[in-house]
């Protein structure tokens, strides 16, 4: 058997401390490197998330603005100057077929009473508008509004309304509404080609 003499013990202790002192900086450097790498990856992830969020917001705004532009053009129709709803129905129907993401377009009074819905023949009795908050917002502010997702009583499908006021002589005479398919927003998300493990969500006002 071998034994460590009292004289050898200080030498062994010194060797241990020397070894520890040599490895400690490398160990600390490895930890620091791991922390910096994690921070860089987190920064890269956050930057990518911000860029993709901005891209989605821009695409959604563009989609909504396209609908608003078409609705505003319809709202300026001369047929509505004279309350010629029959002529306006035909105009709305022609505009409707050019909009693949619309499920219908309707004209209503501020009370919510529908006068026209292009999914039904002109003159058909119609239920009142759904999603009252956006209707009330238009009537209160005189500005366009986007509503939450509802199941349409006429279309029988999930849609969200985009509404614009129809003004004549500074007064709101009607409210014009496009019922838009939620799939139009989903297609914008899908176009971003989010990386595996990412979740992209666009929520409505509710």
Tab-separated table of C-alpha atoms in Angstrom:
chain	number	residue	atom	x	y	z
A	1	UNK	CA	0.000	0.000	0.000
A	2	UNK	CA	1.094	3.586	-0.636
A	3	UNK	CA	0.423	6.476	1.650
A	4	UNK	CA	0.715	10.231	1.309
A	5	UNK	CA	3.273	11.654	3.705
A	6	UNK	CA	2.703	14.909	5.534
A	7	UNK	CA	5.356	16.478	3.309
A	8	UNK	CA	3.509	15.430	0.099
A	9	UNK	CA	0.138	16.789	1.179
A	10	UNK	CA	0.911	20.496	0.561
A	11	UNK	CA	2.284	19.607	-2.875
A	12	UNK	CA	-0.851	17.697	-3.744
A	13	UNK	CA	-3.003	20.574	-2.530
A	14	UNK	CA	-1.031	22.980	-4.661
A	15	UNK	CA	-1.498	20.768	-7.713
A	16	UNK	CA	-5.233	20.648	-7.090
A	17	UNK	CA	-5.449	24.408	-6.765
A	18	UNK	CA	-3.320	24.839	-9.886
A	19	UNK	CA	-5.621	22.509	-11.827
A	20	UNK	CA	-8.715	24.283	-10.493
A	21	UNK	CA	-7.257	27.691	-11.300
A	22	UNK	CA	-6.525	26.542	-14.858
A	23	UNK	CA	-9.973	25.062	-15.497
A	24	UNK	CA	-12.030	27.777	-13.803
A	25	UNK	CA	-11.459	30.491	-16.464
A	26	UNK	CA	-12.301	28.025	-19.231
A	27	UNK	CA	-15.451	26.998	-17.365
A	28	UNK	CA	-16.505	30.617	-16.795
A	29	UNK	CA	-15.749	31.450	-20.430
A	30	UNK	CA	-17.924	28.523	-21.560
A	31	UNK	CA	-20.801	29.749	-19.368
A	32	UNK	CA	-20.418	33.304	-20.669
A	33	UNK	CA	-20.350	32.038	-24.249
A	34	UNK	CA	-23.521	30.018	-23.689
A	35	UNK	CA	-25.291	33.032	-22.171
A	36	UNK	CA	-24.251	35.322	-25.032
A	37	UNK	CA	-25.323	32.740	-27.608
A	38	UNK	CA	-28.711	32.345	-25.926
A	39	UNK	CA	-29.151	36.113	-25.842
A	40	UNK	CA	-28.246	36.410	-29.515
A	41	UNK	CA	-30.691	33.648	-30.435
A	42	UNK	CA	-33.397	35.342	-28.353
A	43	UNK	CA	-32.670	38.675	-30.027
A	44	UNK	CA	-32.811	37.037	-33.462
A	45	UNK	CA	-36.116	35.345	-32.569
A	46	UNK	CA	-37.643	38.580	-31.281
A	47	UNK	CA	-36.493	40.511	-34.354
A	48	UNK	CA	-37.951	37.842	-36.635
A	49	UNK	CA	-41.224	37.877	-34.678
A	50	UNK	CA	-41.470	41.665	-34.943
A	51	UNK	CA	-40.744	41.614	-38.666
A	52	UNK	CA	-43.323	38.910	-39.339
A	53	UNK	CA	-45.901	40.657	-37.146
A	54	UNK	CA	-45.360	43.892	-39.065
A	55	UNK	CA	-45.680	42.019	-42.358
A	56	UNK	CA	-48.966	40.439	-41.233
A	57	UNK	CA	-50.323	43.771	-39.962
A	58	UNK	CA	-49.433	45.431	-43.261
A	59	UNK	CA	-51.098	42.643	-45.236
A	60	UNK	CA	-54.250	42.750	-43.081
A	61	UNK	CA	-54.460	46.538	-43.384
A	62	UNK	CA	-54.075	46.251	-47.146
A	63	UNK	CA	-56.863	43.668	-47.319
A	64	UNK	CA	-59.210	45.779	-45.186
A	65	UNK	CA	-58.390	48.964	-47.083
A	66	UNK	CA	-59.163	47.233	-50.369
A	67	UNK	CA	-62.636	46.367	-49.099
A	68	UNK	CA	-63.115	49.869	-47.691
A	69	UNK	CA	-62.181	51.422	-51.028
A	70	UNK	CA	-64.759	49.313	-52.875
A	71	UNK	CA	-67.448	50.051	-50.281
A	72	UNK	CA	-66.741	53.785	-50.372
A	73	UNK	CA	-67.041	53.748	-54.152
A	74	UNK	CA	-70.411	52.016	-53.834
A	75	UNK	CA	-71.502	54.441	-51.108
A	76	UNK	CA	-71.036	57.333	-53.550
A	77	UNK	CA	-73.496	55.773	-56.023
A	78	UNK	CA	-75.905	58.203	-57.677
A	79	UNK	CA	-78.661	55.664	-57.151
A	80	UNK	CA	-78.457	56.357	-53.423
A	81	UNK	CA	-78.788	60.097	-54.060
A	82	UNK	CA	-82.358	59.413	-55.126
A	83	UNK	CA	-82.938	56.338	-52.912
A	84	UNK	CA	-83.246	54.157	-56.013
A	85	UNK	CA	-82.633	50.894	-54.167
A	86	UNK	CA	-83.477	48.751	-57.177
A	87	UNK	CA	-80.698	50.345	-59.239
A	88	UNK	CA	-78.301	50.233	-56.300
A	89	UNK	CA	-79.006	46.524	-55.790
A	90	UNK	CA	-77.777	45.862	-59.325
A	91	UNK	CA	-74.631	47.952	-58.729
A	92	UNK	CA	-73.886	46.141	-55.465
A	93	UNK	CA	-74.393	42.768	-57.131
A	94	UNK	CA	-71.904	43.655	-59.869
A	95	UNK	CA	-69.336	44.779	-57.306
A	96	UNK	CA	-69.923	41.669	-55.208
A	97	UNK	CA	-68.888	39.230	-57.945
A	98	UNK	CA	-65.507	40.985	-58.232
A	99	UNK	CA	-64.672	40.385	-54.559
A	100	UNK	CA	-63.702	36.737	-53.922
A	101	UNK	CA	-63.432	37.228	-50.144
A	102	UNK	CA	-66.887	38.755	-49.696
A	103	UNK	CA	-69.755	36.497	-48.711
A	104	UNK	CA	-72.344	39.188	-49.321
A	105	UNK	CA	-72.895	42.935	-49.359
A	106	UNK	CA	-75.887	44.634	-47.778
A	107	UNK	CA	-77.459	48.039	-47.257
A	108	UNK	CA	-79.250	48.900	-44.032
A	109	UNK	CA	-80.733	51.752	-42.085
A	110	UNK	CA	-79.016	53.023	-38.968
A	111	UNK	CA	-81.494	50.995	-36.917
A	112	UNK	CA	-80.062	47.787	-38.385
A	113	UNK	CA	-83.000	47.089	-40.702
A	114	UNK	CA	-81.633	45.501	-43.874
A	115	UNK	CA	-82.965	46.917	-47.109
A	116	UNK	CA	-80.756	45.005	-49.548
A	117	UNK	CA	-78.707	41.828	-49.359
A	118	UNK	CA	-77.280	40.536	-52.634
A	119	UNK	CA	-77.665	36.917	-51.488
A	120	UNK	CA	-81.437	37.395	-51.699
A	121	UNK	CA	-83.613	38.709	-54.536
A	122	UNK	CA	-84.451	42.400	-54.372
A	123	UNK	CA	-87.514	43.041	-52.238
A	124	UNK	CA	-87.070	39.931	-50.080
A	125	UNK	CA	-87.851	40.410	-46.393
A	126	UNK	CA	-84.548	40.345	-44.492
A	127	UNK	CA	-83.491	39.913	-40.865
A	128	UNK	CA	-81.827	42.838	-39.060
A	129	UNK	CA	-78.062	43.236	-39.118
A	130	UNK	CA	-76.037	41.221	-36.660
A	131	UNK	CA	-72.931	42.353	-34.768
A	132	UNK	CA	-74.437	45.534	-33.373
A	133	UNK	CA	-71.268	47.081	-31.846
A	134	UNK	CA	-69.716	47.922	-35.224
A	135	UNK	CA	-73.055	49.262	-36.512
A	136	UNK	CA	-73.387	51.478	-33.454
A	137	UNK	CA	-69.785	52.619	-33.890
A	138	UNK	CA	-70.471	53.741	-37.453
A	139	UNK	CA	-73.588	55.627	-36.363
A	140	UNK	CA	-71.791	57.215	-33.405
A	141	UNK	CA	-68.572	58.252	-35.142
A	142	UNK	CA	-69.578	58.558	-38.796
A	143	UNK	CA	-66.496	56.515	-39.693
A	144	UNK	CA	-66.012	52.974	-41.082
A	145	UNK	CA	-65.813	50.102	-38.611
A	146	UNK	CA	-64.753	46.446	-38.595
A	147	UNK	CA	-66.798	44.038	-36.506
A	148	UNK	CA	-66.218	40.692	-34.858
A	149	UNK	CA	-66.882	37.269	-36.339
A	150	UNK	CA	-70.528	36.188	-36.411
A	151	UNK	CA	-72.571	33.483	-38.110
A	152	UNK	CA	-74.673	35.240	-40.725
A	153	UNK	CA	-78.449	34.777	-40.621
A	154	UNK	CA	-78.652	35.085	-44.416
A	155	UNK	CA	-75.355	33.489	-45.471
A	156	UNK	CA	-75.353	30.826	-42.730
A	157	UNK	CA	-71.574	31.100	-42.606
A	158	UNK	CA	-69.013	32.741	-40.342
A	159	UNK	CA	-68.085	36.242	-41.487
A	160	UNK	CA	-66.916	39.540	-40.084
A	161	UNK	CA	-68.523	42.804	-41.212
A	162	UNK	CA	-66.754	45.834	-42.634
A	163	UNK	CA	-69.146	48.772	-42.558
A	164	UNK	CA	-69.078	52.271	-44.036
A	165	UNK	CA	-71.585	55.082	-43.604
A	166	UNK	CA	-73.516	56.348	-46.603
A	167	UNK	CA	-73.706	60.101	-46.050
A	168	UNK	CA	-75.798	62.650	-47.833
A	169	UNK	CA	-75.751	66.309	-46.756
A	170	UNK	CA	-73.506	65.392	-43.799
A	171	UNK	CA	-76.087	62.941	-42.430
A	172	UNK	CA	-75.856	59.143	-42.347
A	173	UNK	CA	-78.668	57.853	-44.528
A	174	UNK	CA	-77.584	54.203	-44.764
A	175	UNK	CA	-74.908	51.794	-43.599
A	176	UNK	CA	-73.215	49.699	-46.288
A	177	UNK	CA	-71.701	46.384	-45.176
A	178	UNK	CA	-69.452	43.771	-46.755
A	179	UNK	CA	-69.530	40.421	-44.963
A	180	UNK	CA	-65.971	39.125	-45.340
A	181	UNK	CA	-64.817	35.525	-45.035
A	182	UNK	CA	-62.341	34.903	-42.179
A	183	UNK	CA	-60.382	32.723	-44.638
A	184	UNK	CA	-59.195	35.924	-46.295
A	185	UNK	CA	-57.177	36.697	-43.158
A	186	UNK	CA	-56.008	33.110	-42.777
A	187	UNK	CA	-54.583	33.192	-46.286
A	188	UNK	CA	-52.461	36.194	-45.251
A	189	UNK	CA	-51.083	34.236	-42.299
A	190	UNK	CA	-50.385	31.212	-44.452
A	191	UNK	CA	-48.482	33.370	-46.938
A	192	UNK	CA	-45.984	34.269	-44.201
A	193	UNK	CA	-44.806	30.625	-44.081
A	194	UNK	CA	-44.149	30.693	-40.350
A	195	UNK	CA	-41.346	28.399	-39.128
A	196	UNK	CA	-42.235	25.069	-37.521
A	197	UNK	CA	-43.267	25.580	-33.910
A	198	UNK	CA	-44.538	29.123	-34.466
A	199	UNK	CA	-48.190	30.075	-33.957
A	200	UNK	CA	-49.698	33.071	-35.743
A	201	UNK	CA	-53.065	34.443	-34.619
A	202	UNK	CA	-55.211	37.369	-35.742
A	203	UNK	CA	-58.032	38.112	-33.291
A	204	UNK	CA	-61.260	40.024	-33.866
A	205	UNK	CA	-62.523	42.886	-31.709
A	206	UNK	CA	-63.976	40.422	-29.178
